[in-house]
Amino acid sequence: MSSGAYEAAYEASMQDPEAFWAEAARGIDWINFPKTVLDESNPPLYRWFPDGRMNTCFNALDRHVIAGRADQPAVVWDSPVTQDSRTYTYAQLLDLVGRAAGMLTALGVQKGDRVVIYLPMIPEAVVSMLACARIGAVHAVVFGGFAPAELAARIDDARPKVLITASCGVERTRVVEYKPMVDAAIDRSQHPPESVVVLQRPQAEAAMGERDIDWRTAMRPDGVGAAGCVPMLGSDPLYILHTSGTTGRPKGIVRDNGGHAVALHWSMTHIFGMQPGDVWFTASDVGWVVGHSYIVYAPLLAGCTTVLLEGKPVGTPDASTFWRMIEEHKIAGLFTAPTGIRAIKKEDPEGTLIAGRDLSSLRTLFLAGERTDPDTWQWATDRLQVPVIDNWWQTETGWPICANPIGTQLFPIKPGSATMPSPGYDVQVLDAEGERCAPGQEGALCIKLPMPPGTLETLWGDDDRYVESYLSAYDGYYLSGDGGYIDDDGYVWVMGRTDDVLNVAGHRLSTGGLEAVVAGHPAVAECAVIGVADELKGQVPRALVVLKGAEEPTEEEQERIRAELTQLVREQVGAIAGLQRVDIVAALPKTRSGKILRRTMRQLADGDEPQVPGTIEDAAVLDALAPVLRRR
Ligand code: COA
Ligand code: AMP
């Protein structure tokens, strides 16, 4: 870590990206080192390391065992909700993954086939993902908090041969039965999997049907042989991860094998400052990109120990969980979302639960998923006495677009800023005309193409949608969907989404998806869902609905409809999308062309100065709504 090291790395990545990433590619093992580093023959689609041959699982497991890390813990599972914990060394994990890969092979899964994984935060989630990588199957992990309709949409997009699930997940306050949700999703899907592998958990055993296979039986060492690593091209897909866009239809982000392994491996040292053997804990969920990249792949590619928490920062059992874990597991790097820290701060404002804990192993706290607000940053900095580092990225990019690259050079921290663009990312702020904004001027945060390795290749089965969604607003640029600015010192400030994507407790949700559910209620004529500011979760969804019929319903009827709508969203999207409030209103404000003014409503609800477009159809509608929006 030296002064000027960042600039040298960043400049090198801009001047000669191919040389920069070819060098980084030497950090992983290849069967055939790539001859082509970047294939630019089909812009705006780019491929990294297309002719290199490697296997991601080999790089995450086998090579560490070969290099002498067989007995080092690879995964530590800590489950306060079940009062259980388990540690797997690299050798033990390799054994399990080999057998899980053998089980999938026996079920007919071949290279390129898809496997949907719908699991809670248990080691089998990591095992399943790596087993897919081992045999070249493409995994599509679906967050366990999503309801059957959302799961069904992802099944239909991925068309998996096999689905892996557990009988249940254990949440803070309840046991969530997964298997009935899987059955319901399969019932409504057009392309159901041939087999469903079920891990039975004692908290709620699942009823098994014809296509169901018991995980433990299928994994018995005497019943299944271990599968070896299938050589993959660098540009072959490793996984699909669905994320929310503005419409209800999720986008299947496609990640490759080679670029992903190179970038994630490189990021662990150069951005996060971790070394092989370090203990690393990301408190997220394997169903999100933060979980894919920094619970599973990056720490294992880098030879670290990754800690998996089945629990929450608070309530399992209290706000000391993270501190206990740092002490017990000797965690060097902790990565979570600001909302997790806010939840702890709310329960234990003075941080009294930190006292008496030995946190001396902790070197850095990393925060991502939403902007780190300066209050949260200050609280964590004061209490933990380590650098607290905000980093900005998205499902699409897979690793930080911007960070304070402590592994290369630590910049003075400006709370609220994501600091510097990571090497490989040419971040530009563009105005509506596509011109570069001056320092300090807010605009659309864009990345000049080609993006670095590890970023999305395309959308699953839909290059056109990829180009249309991300690459067509500004020629030659990737549109991040976030707005912000770059200050005079080159620090990047991310100010929030410029589209209708919601961010609830670091979970990304689609306004359009929620509106489709609300609009599906028979009493609703029209609706809008907006994300309003929330002290704990950053944003929470709020619905405004116009009812059918000329007569105003009684207060009792309104109450019933409000409750039904809240329930409908929980059932169809998931509990994570809990509507904070539902207001029944006479009309929604629109432009003359019929576009609902969600942003203006959100500004009113948040107490910000509303920007009312000149094209508003009827300003009186907005005036009438203002007092309703200001209600909490
Ligand atoms: N399976 C099933 N249900 C789930 C679930 C899962 N994997 N994850 C969440 N849910 C349910 C919860 O049980 C809860 O249900 P309830 O309303 O019946 O109690 C609901 O979804 C909302 O969960 P959550 O958003 O987690 O809120 P919370 O109030 O339980 O916890 C925080 C609040 C801030 C502690 C929690 O959101 C958190 O730990 N966030 C950390 C940030 C994070 O992991 N972000 C991910 C991206 S980095
Ligand atoms: P996801 O794809 O679910 O990871 O969500 C990505 C979105 O979360 C981004 O487009 C941002 O809007 C937001 N986000 C993530 N990290 C940050 C951050 N550090 N600062 C500001 N916004 C962030």
XYZ file of C-alpha atoms and ligand atoms in Angstrom:
703
model
C 0.000 0.000 0.000
C 1.769 3.145 -1.099
C 0.934 6.657 -2.153
C 0.565 6.831 -5.930
C -0.013 3.080 -6.217
C -3.672 3.568 -7.067
C -2.970 6.108 -9.778
C -0.377 3.841 -11.343
C -2.776 0.880 -11.343
C -5.717 2.922 -12.587
C -3.711 4.545 -15.379
C -2.289 1.183 -16.423
C -5.815 -0.252 -16.602
C -6.961 2.651 -18.785
C -3.896 2.856 -21.063
C -3.617 -0.848 -21.795
C -6.524 -2.825 -20.341
C -5.447 -6.014 -22.051
C -1.962 -5.940 -20.525
C -3.381 -5.010 -17.129
C -5.925 -7.832 -17.027
C -3.594 -10.374 -18.640
C -1.290 -9.765 -15.703
C -4.195 -10.141 -13.252
C -5.176 -13.372 -15.047
C -1.908 -14.917 -13.855
C -3.414 -14.903 -10.369
C -5.619 -17.870 -11.238
C -4.849 -21.293 -12.706
C -5.628 -21.933 -16.364
C -5.617 -25.168 -18.317
C -4.764 -23.017 -21.342
C -3.794 -19.441 -20.673
C -5.922 -17.170 -22.916
C -4.375 -16.074 -26.184
C -7.077 -13.451 -26.598
C -7.510 -11.221 -23.559
C -10.390 -9.105 -24.854
C -12.553 -9.939 -27.833
C -13.834 -6.653 -29.250
C -15.057 -8.098 -32.549
C -18.765 -7.681 -31.796
C -19.336 -4.353 -30.057
C -21.162 -3.376 -27.941
C -20.815 -6.977 -26.694
C -17.362 -7.774 -25.332
C -15.830 -11.029 -24.115
C -12.859 -11.425 -21.773
C -10.465 -14.363 -22.046
C -12.728 -16.139 -24.588
C -10.198 -18.809 -25.592
C -8.666 -19.445 -22.170
C -9.642 -22.745 -20.538
C -10.123 -23.077 -16.802
C -12.582 -24.133 -14.132
C -13.884 -21.773 -11.451
C -14.442 -24.518 -8.861
C -10.902 -25.797 -9.382
C -9.636 -22.309 -8.649
C -11.843 -21.952 -5.578
C -11.049 -25.355 -4.053
C -8.734 -27.889 -5.690
C -5.827 -25.577 -6.236
C -5.781 -24.501 -2.583
C -5.808 -28.119 -1.475
C -2.951 -28.830 -3.874
C -1.084 -25.773 -2.580
C -1.257 -26.896 1.051
C -4.447 -25.349 2.385
C -6.317 -28.667 2.747
C -6.728 -28.246 6.504
C -7.481 -24.538 6.520
C -11.134 -23.725 7.176
C -12.784 -22.747 3.913
C -16.327 -22.166 5.207
C -17.428 -21.466 8.748
C -21.185 -21.638 9.169
C -22.547 -19.774 12.179
C -26.267 -20.185 12.754
C -27.587 -18.498 15.878
C -31.140 -19.157 14.688
C -30.625 -22.911 14.915
C -27.941 -22.728 17.599
C -25.674 -24.686 15.314
C -22.331 -24.108 13.662
C -19.987 -26.081 11.435
C -16.547 -25.626 9.952
C -15.436 -27.163 6.665
C -11.798 -27.248 5.684
C -10.845 -26.840 2.047
C -10.389 -30.621 1.815
C -13.806 -31.309 3.366
C -15.509 -28.754 1.165
C -13.863 -30.212 -1.914
C -15.134 -33.656 -0.957
C -18.695 -32.389 -0.536
C -18.632 -30.327 -3.704
C -17.227 -33.236 -5.692
C -20.061 -35.459 -4.493
C -22.724 -32.809 -5.092
C -21.341 -32.414 -8.603
C -21.550 -36.205 -8.965
C -25.155 -36.119 -7.768
C -26.044 -33.483 -10.367
C -24.285 -35.453 -13.083
C -26.264 -38.540 -12.064
C -29.430 -36.466 -12.451
C -28.450 -35.768 -16.044
C -27.041 -32.294 -15.592
C -24.405 -31.500 -18.188
C -22.246 -28.545 -19.077
C -24.462 -25.582 -19.992
C -27.586 -26.971 -18.259
C -29.152 -24.697 -15.661
C -29.722 -25.486 -11.990
C -31.930 -23.251 -9.847
C -30.824 -22.987 -6.226
C -33.406 -21.820 -3.673
C -31.786 -22.236 -0.290
C -31.422 -20.429 3.002
C -28.032 -19.401 4.407
C -26.613 -22.869 4.924
C -23.347 -24.446 3.719
C -25.249 -26.508 1.149
C -25.872 -23.257 -0.743
C -22.125 -22.786 -1.210
C -21.684 -26.490 -1.986
C -24.444 -26.388 -4.631
C -23.064 -23.322 -6.360
C -19.550 -24.730 -6.539
C -20.861 -28.137 -7.644
C -22.504 -26.444 -10.623
C -19.309 -24.559 -11.410
C -17.379 -27.831 -11.236
C -19.375 -29.484 -14.009
C -20.054 -26.362 -16.036
C -23.728 -26.168 -15.121
C -25.066 -22.624 -14.921
C -26.572 -21.851 -11.544
C -29.411 -19.436 -10.980
C -29.690 -18.770 -7.263
C -33.011 -17.299 -6.144
C -33.156 -15.413 -2.849
C -35.160 -17.444 -0.315
C -37.244 -14.420 0.620
C -38.920 -14.390 -2.801
C -42.436 -15.779 -3.048
C -43.532 -18.534 -5.484
C -44.524 -16.168 -8.307
C -41.074 -14.579 -8.333
C -39.427 -17.987 -8.141
C -41.598 -19.214 -11.011
C -40.584 -16.263 -13.192
C -36.922 -17.111 -12.603
C -37.504 -20.822 -13.260
C -39.164 -19.991 -16.545
C -36.331 -17.731 -17.604
C -33.578 -20.190 -16.636
C -35.394 -23.434 -17.620
C -33.420 -25.573 -15.150
C -32.942 -29.311 -15.321
C -32.696 -29.518 -11.525
C -33.785 -27.310 -8.630
C -32.040 -27.557 -5.256
C -33.895 -26.477 -2.143
C -34.258 -27.153 1.576
C -37.342 -28.021 3.565
C -37.155 -24.690 5.383
C -35.282 -21.568 6.292
C -35.108 -20.216 9.811
C -35.830 -16.536 10.129
C -35.630 -14.242 13.129
C -39.185 -14.861 14.216
C -40.390 -17.900 12.333
C -39.560 -21.012 10.386
C -40.246 -20.429 6.685
C -41.209 -23.579 4.813
C -39.453 -23.474 1.446
C -40.698 -26.691 -0.105
C -44.392 -25.702 -0.387
C -43.220 -22.502 -2.068
C -41.133 -24.490 -4.517
C -44.116 -26.760 -5.254
C -46.332 -23.720 -5.816
C -43.742 -22.120 -8.091
C -43.343 -25.310 -10.111
C -47.132 -25.574 -10.469
C -47.267 -22.183 -12.099
C -44.112 -22.494 -14.233
C -44.031 -23.367 -17.930
C -40.606 -25.015 -17.774
C -40.431 -26.993 -14.523
C -37.242 -28.820 -13.550
C -37.073 -32.593 -14.008
C -35.872 -33.148 -10.431
C -35.967 -31.275 -7.152
C -33.255 -32.069 -4.608
C -34.451 -31.366 -1.075
C -32.293 -30.956 1.995
C -34.454 -31.947 4.937
C -33.949 -29.737 7.987
C -35.278 -30.783 11.384
C -37.109 -27.487 11.992
C -39.742 -28.463 9.374
C -39.526 -31.621 7.303
C -40.966 -31.422 3.813
C -43.426 -33.808 2.201
C -41.725 -35.398 -0.783
C -43.312 -35.945 -4.186
C -42.438 -37.898 -7.319
C -39.796 -35.596 -8.697
C -38.208 -34.957 -5.301
C -34.864 -36.412 -4.257
C -33.479 -36.402 -0.749
C -30.152 -34.524 -0.583
C -28.627 -36.728 2.098
C -29.543 -39.977 0.363
C -28.235 -38.720 -2.962
C -25.002 -37.502 -1.348
C -24.116 -40.742 0.483
C -20.432 -41.497 -0.195
C -21.311 -45.110 -1.090
C -23.993 -43.967 -3.524
C -22.340 -41.223 -5.514
C -18.932 -40.766 -7.043
C -17.178 -37.418 -7.037
C -17.251 -35.530 -10.314
C -14.137 -33.850 -11.640
C -13.745 -30.353 -13.036
C -15.026 -29.756 -16.550
C -12.791 -27.412 -18.570
C -14.631 -24.204 -19.382
C -13.868 -21.414 -21.808
C -13.275 -18.073 -20.136
C -16.440 -16.700 -21.725
C -18.660 -19.706 -20.879
C -21.405 -18.727 -18.438
C -20.880 -19.486 -14.745
C -24.176 -18.227 -13.476
C -27.350 -16.276 -14.060
C -28.481 -13.935 -11.318
C -31.844 -12.320 -11.752
C -32.212 -8.749 -10.649
C -35.012 -6.228 -10.664
C -35.342 -3.679 -13.406
C -38.074 -1.132 -13.755
C -40.552 -3.591 -15.220
C -41.879 -6.673 -13.468
C -39.829 -9.040 -15.647
C -36.533 -9.831 -13.869
C -33.307 -9.473 -15.778
C -31.030 -12.514 -15.884
C -27.525 -11.133 -15.488
C -25.017 -13.514 -17.095
C -21.579 -13.859 -15.548
C -18.723 -15.614 -17.308
C -16.156 -17.976 -15.785
C -12.791 -16.458 -16.721
C -13.316 -12.719 -16.289
C -15.241 -13.317 -13.090
C -12.519 -15.453 -11.488
C -9.772 -13.041 -12.534
C -11.563 -9.897 -11.356
C -12.836 -11.311 -8.071
C -9.511 -12.845 -7.181
C -7.771 -9.560 -8.002
C -10.324 -7.515 -6.026
C -9.797 -9.410 -2.778
C -6.209 -8.260 -2.521
C -6.115 -5.002 -4.451
C -9.411 -3.529 -3.305
C -10.240 -5.292 -0.050
C -6.681 -5.819 1.152
C -7.158 -9.484 2.089
C -4.509 -12.171 1.858
C -4.817 -15.965 1.626
C -5.610 -17.360 5.065
C -7.478 -14.238 6.234
C -10.935 -14.729 7.705
C -13.607 -12.833 5.847
C -17.263 -12.367 6.749
C -19.909 -10.976 4.437
C -23.270 -10.530 6.122
C -25.628 -10.683 3.176
C -27.443 -13.574 1.517
C -26.206 -15.912 -1.191
C -29.286 -14.870 -3.172
C -27.837 -11.402 -3.832
C -24.793 -10.435 -5.817
C -22.920 -9.415 -2.677
C -23.429 -12.995 -1.506
C -22.380 -14.548 -4.816
C -19.234 -12.483 -5.089
C -18.119 -11.951 -1.511
C -19.617 -14.809 0.495
C -18.802 -17.495 -2.025
C -16.508 -16.837 -4.936
C -13.998 -14.091 -4.108
C -12.915 -15.286 -0.647
C -12.540 -18.878 -1.843
C -10.733 -17.894 -5.039
C -8.349 -15.929 -2.826
C -7.768 -18.804 -0.359
C -9.461 -17.013 2.548
C -11.864 -18.481 5.091
C -15.419 -17.300 4.461
C -17.917 -17.038 7.300
C -21.563 -17.719 6.540
C -24.177 -16.329 8.926
C -27.654 -17.787 9.162
C -29.024 -14.950 11.214
C -29.347 -11.200 11.233
C -27.349 -8.329 12.709
C -30.093 -7.881 15.291
C -32.588 -10.189 16.959
C -30.557 -13.404 16.615
C -30.447 -13.043 19.548
C -29.374 -9.402 19.889
C -27.293 -6.608 18.412
C -23.991 -8.195 19.433
C -23.950 -10.949 16.792
C -21.385 -9.301 14.510
C -19.080 -8.479 17.433
C -19.341 -12.008 18.823
C -18.522 -13.415 15.414
C -15.501 -11.159 14.911
C -14.147 -12.285 18.265
C -14.927 -15.991 17.848
C -13.819 -16.430 14.264
C -11.034 -13.807 14.262
C -12.540 -11.972 11.345
C -10.223 -9.591 9.469
C -12.716 -8.138 6.989
C -16.417 -7.565 7.592
C -18.672 -6.666 4.685
C -22.322 -5.746 5.127
C -24.952 -3.227 4.080
C -25.318 0.105 5.891
C -28.831 -0.958 6.897
C -27.301 -3.756 8.982
C -25.222 -1.227 10.917
C -28.226 1.091 11.279
C -30.219 -1.807 12.725
C -27.476 -2.405 15.317
C -27.200 1.319 16.083
C -30.944 1.524 16.639
C -30.879 -1.311 19.195
C -27.604 -0.373 20.831
C -27.015 3.335 20.152
C -23.994 3.616 22.406
C -22.423 0.412 21.154
C -22.287 -0.991 24.676
C -22.370 -4.533 23.311
C -18.986 -3.935 21.706
C -17.336 -3.363 25.065
C -15.440 -6.371 26.348
C -15.272 -8.011 22.925
C -11.870 -8.597 21.435
C -12.170 -7.072 17.972
C -8.429 -6.825 17.425
C -8.539 -9.120 14.368
C -10.778 -6.691 12.463
C -8.897 -4.561 9.956
C -11.684 -3.053 7.876
C -15.454 -2.708 7.644
C -16.816 -2.572 4.101
C -20.308 -1.311 3.335
C -22.267 -1.619 0.095
C -25.749 -2.211 -1.260
C -26.817 1.386 -0.714
C -25.048 4.634 -0.015
C -23.371 4.805 3.393
C -24.892 7.852 5.052
C -22.399 9.958 7.010
C -24.148 9.282 10.373
C -23.811 5.522 9.984
C -20.229 5.919 8.799
C -19.360 8.055 11.828
C -21.018 5.693 14.280
C -19.194 2.657 12.938
C -15.859 4.494 12.682
C -16.068 5.729 16.265
C -17.062 2.366 17.666
C -14.836 0.022 15.664
C -11.747 2.182 15.202
C -10.994 0.705 11.776
C -11.423 2.212 8.307
C -15.081 2.054 7.246
C -15.196 1.796 3.484
C -18.167 2.439 1.251
C -18.098 0.714 -2.125
C -20.519 1.166 -4.982
C -21.535 -1.547 -7.411
C -24.448 -3.579 -8.705
C -25.571 -7.057 -9.660
C -24.556 -6.191 -13.188
C -20.935 -5.370 -12.395
C -20.294 -8.131 -9.843
C -17.535 -6.219 -8.024
C -16.945 -2.623 -6.946
C -17.172 0.082 -9.589
C -15.877 2.489 -6.960
C -14.200 1.951 -3.628
C -11.502 3.241 -1.376
C -8.965 0.633 -2.515
C -7.362 -0.120 0.821
C -5.459 -3.043 -0.684
C -3.673 -0.653 -3.019
C -3.825 2.745 -1.353
C -6.115 4.194 1.293
C -7.459 7.615 0.381
C -8.682 10.081 3.011
C -12.303 9.103 3.593
C -15.060 11.514 2.615
C -18.179 10.135 4.300
C -20.986 9.732 1.785
C -18.662 9.212 -1.175
C -17.781 5.852 -2.729
C -14.258 7.311 -3.353
C -12.382 6.344 -6.551
C -13.288 4.332 -9.642
C -11.743 0.876 -9.436
C -9.072 0.081 -12.018
C -10.802 -0.978 -15.220
C -13.842 1.265 -14.738
C -13.852 4.481 -16.766
C -16.613 6.212 -14.802
C -18.119 9.308 -16.399
C -20.965 11.597 -15.401
C -23.057 12.463 -18.444
C -25.797 15.062 -18.870
C -29.012 14.557 -20.843
C -27.194 15.383 -24.095
C -24.440 12.873 -23.408
C -21.862 15.551 -22.593
C -19.487 15.062 -19.683
C -20.550 17.003 -16.617
C -18.158 19.387 -14.921
C -16.831 18.415 -11.469
C -19.597 18.760 -8.907
C -22.359 18.694 -11.519
C -24.845 15.866 -11.075
C -25.740 13.604 -13.981
C -26.060 9.966 -15.025
C -23.231 7.756 -13.785
C -21.994 5.811 -16.799
C -19.096 3.517 -17.562
C -17.267 3.772 -20.846
C -17.202 0.476 -22.756
C -15.701 -2.018 -22.589
C -16.226 -2.650 -18.903
C -13.584 -4.671 -17.064
C -13.651 -8.463 -16.616
C -16.235 -9.871 -14.206
C -18.994 -7.514 -15.322
C -22.095 -8.875 -17.037
C -21.716 -10.446 -20.476
C -25.353 -10.002 -21.453
C -28.874 -10.845 -20.224
C -29.752 -14.507 -20.323
C -30.984 -15.359 -23.827
C -31.614 -11.725 -24.668
C -28.724 -9.694 -26.105
C -31.214 -7.176 -27.490
C -32.681 -6.445 -24.086
C -29.171 -6.068 -22.685
C -28.280 -3.503 -25.329
C -31.610 -1.740 -25.035
C -31.586 -1.581 -21.210
C -27.988 -0.594 -20.597
C -26.112 0.381 -23.732
C -28.469 2.464 -25.803
C -28.948 5.639 -23.716
C -25.425 6.864 -24.520
C -23.439 5.443 -27.396
C -20.359 3.614 -26.127
C -21.376 3.731 -22.477
C -22.986 1.434 -19.931
C -25.799 3.211 -18.093
C -25.635 2.341 -14.387
C -29.097 3.650 -13.514
C -27.574 5.667 -10.680
C -27.153 9.420 -10.602
C -24.295 11.284 -8.989
C -21.252 13.448 -9.530
C -17.470 13.485 -9.347
C -15.928 16.195 -7.180
C -12.797 18.269 -7.737
C -10.637 15.623 -6.070
C -11.968 12.859 -8.311
C -14.179 11.294 -5.602
C -17.382 9.736 -6.910
C -20.650 10.552 -5.124
C -23.555 8.207 -5.844
C -26.827 9.901 -5.065
C -29.401 7.211 -5.908
C -31.267 5.566 -8.742
C -32.530 7.710 -11.562
C -35.088 5.054 -12.526
C -37.896 3.391 -10.592
C -35.805 0.691 -8.967
C -36.295 0.437 -5.194
C -33.628 -0.373 -2.645
C -35.151 -1.799 0.532
C -32.600 -2.812 3.181
C -30.060 -3.341 0.398
C -32.554 -5.535 -1.477
C -33.290 -4.403 -4.990
C -36.963 -4.447 -5.988
C -38.863 -3.335 -9.030
C -41.507 -0.645 -8.812
C -43.169 -2.123 -11.886
C -43.256 -5.562 -10.288
C -44.922 -4.278 -7.136
C -47.364 -2.171 -9.132
C -48.359 -5.194 -11.191
C -49.308 -7.031 -7.989
C -51.251 -4.092 -6.545
C -53.027 -3.496 -9.866
C -54.075 -7.151 -9.854
C -56.466 -6.548 -6.947
C -60.032 -6.440 -8.313
C -60.881 -3.148 -6.571
C -57.884 -1.237 -7.940
C -58.294 0.939 -11.036
C -54.840 2.451 -11.015
C -51.816 2.574 -8.740
C -48.306 3.826 -8.180
C -45.615 2.430 -5.925
C -42.852 4.727 -4.756
C -39.818 4.145 -2.559
C -39.816 6.577 0.337
C -36.924 7.292 2.675
C -36.725 5.116 5.783
C -34.344 5.580 8.666
C -33.582 1.877 9.022
C -34.029 0.329 5.590
C -32.948 3.256 3.414
C -36.157 3.007 1.410
C -39.492 1.303 1.885
C -42.234 0.822 -0.709
C -45.429 2.777 -0.391
C -48.528 2.412 -2.597
C -51.027 4.993 -3.785
C -54.158 3.498 -5.276
C -57.194 4.765 -7.116
C -60.185 2.479 -6.697
C -62.727 1.423 -9.306
C -66.268 2.810 -9.097
C -67.576 6.295 -8.562
C -68.655 5.868 -4.956
C -66.208 6.418 -2.175
C -65.867 3.219 -0.138
C -66.541 3.293 3.583
C -63.626 3.577 5.984
C -64.112 -0.103 6.814
C -63.934 -1.161 3.161
C -60.847 0.969 2.658
C -59.188 -0.681 5.637
C -59.954 -4.124 4.216
C -58.528 -3.222 0.805
C -55.380 -1.795 2.369
C -54.817 -4.985 4.366
C -55.504 -7.162 1.316
C -53.024 -5.226 -0.799
C -50.298 -5.521 1.822
C -50.936 -9.247 2.084
C -50.996 -9.653 -1.709
C -47.546 -8.110 -2.039
C -46.147 -10.344 0.708
C -47.649 -13.408 -0.966
C -46.657 -12.594 -4.521
C -43.300 -10.868 -4.150
C -42.194 -11.811 -0.645
C -42.055 -10.545 2.912
C -39.023 -8.379 2.105
C -41.312 -6.182 0.017
C -43.626 -5.233 2.887
C -45.614 -2.124 1.902
C -45.014 0.565 4.490
C -48.405 2.125 3.801
C -51.219 2.122 1.286
C -53.139 5.321 0.596
C -56.392 5.355 -1.279
C -56.493 8.527 -3.346
C -58.811 10.165 -5.902
C -56.269 10.466 -8.726
C -52.572 10.119 -9.526
C -50.481 12.971 -10.931
C -49.390 12.412 -14.520
C -47.766 14.128 -17.449
C -49.926 14.953 -20.456
C -48.623 11.799 -22.123
C -49.847 9.729 -19.167
C -46.560 9.068 -17.325
C -47.103 8.840 -13.573
C -44.972 11.369 -11.685
C -43.414 8.921 -9.224
C -40.285 10.950 -8.691
C -42.250 14.106 -7.804
C -44.403 12.104 -5.383
C -41.306 10.597 -3.813
C -39.783 14.036 -3.337
C -42.957 15.240 -1.621
C -43.072 12.173 0.614
C -39.408 12.629 1.574
C -39.918 16.325 2.363
C -37.641 17.356 -0.528
C -38.322 20.217 -2.899
C -40.584 18.620 -5.565
C -39.535 18.990 -9.190
C -42.776 19.367 -11.105
C -42.394 18.913 -14.857
C -43.972 21.566 -17.096
C -45.832 18.779 -18.856
C -47.986 17.938 -15.808
C -51.543 17.213 -16.877
C -53.370 18.665 -13.861
C -51.396 20.381 -11.106
C -54.452 20.254 -8.827
C -54.066 16.464 -8.515
C -50.585 16.906 -7.093
C -51.735 19.669 -4.742
C -54.481 17.408 -3.392
C -51.991 14.587 -2.897
C -49.291 16.593 -1.122
C -50.758 16.309 2.422
C -51.345 12.558 1.929
C -47.762 12.044 0.779
C -46.363 13.939 3.746
C -48.189 11.559 6.130
C -45.942 8.902 7.617
N -36.267 -16.302 3.505
C -37.517 -16.082 3.910
N -37.971 -14.915 4.419
C -37.076 -13.906 4.487
C -35.746 -14.045 4.079
C -35.351 -15.305 3.558
N -34.117 -15.521 3.123
N -35.108 -12.879 4.287
C -35.986 -12.027 4.817
N -37.186 -12.655 4.942
C -38.407 -12.105 5.528
C -38.166 -11.799 6.997
O -38.409 -12.916 7.799
C -39.176 -10.696 7.267
O -40.448 -11.299 7.423
P -41.524 -10.714 8.469
O -41.972 -9.402 7.861
O -42.585 -11.753 8.479
O -40.789 -10.557 9.765
C -39.210 -9.923 5.945
O -38.700 -10.839 4.949
C -38.372 -8.684 5.945
O -37.030 -9.052 6.190
P -35.837 -8.004 6.281
O -35.885 -7.081 5.131
O -34.578 -8.759 6.467
O -36.216 -7.138 7.546
P -36.002 -7.435 9.063
O -36.831 -6.413 9.734
O -36.193 -8.869 9.382
O -34.453 -7.081 9.293
C -32.464 -5.832 8.837
C -33.971 -5.782 9.017
C -31.936 -4.443 8.522
C -31.824 -6.365 10.108
C -32.132 -6.797 7.689
O -32.749 -6.350 6.509
C -30.654 -6.962 7.426
O -29.956 -7.657 8.101
N -30.140 -6.360 6.402
C -28.715 -6.509 6.111
C -28.495 -6.114 4.728
C -28.480 -7.183 3.754
O -28.298 -8.334 4.043
N -28.651 -6.769 2.501
C -28.567 -7.627 1.361
C -27.824 -7.060 0.247
S -26.173 -6.575 0.643
P -27.912 -4.577 -6.439
O -27.821 -4.823 -7.895
O -29.042 -5.282 -5.792
O -26.606 -4.819 -5.757
O -28.246 -3.046 -6.263
C -27.423 -2.102 -6.903
C -27.891 -0.722 -6.581
O -27.738 -0.479 -5.172
C -27.047 0.336 -7.245
O -27.450 0.606 -8.562
C -27.238 1.514 -6.320
O -28.439 2.172 -6.570
C -27.304 0.853 -4.962
N -25.987 0.840 -4.320
C -25.227 -0.226 -4.065
N -24.104 0.129 -3.401
C -24.141 1.461 -3.255
C -23.265 2.440 -2.673
N -22.139 2.082 -2.069
N -23.630 3.733 -2.732
C -24.787 4.101 -3.327
N -25.656 3.227 -3.882
C -25.346 1.923 -3.850
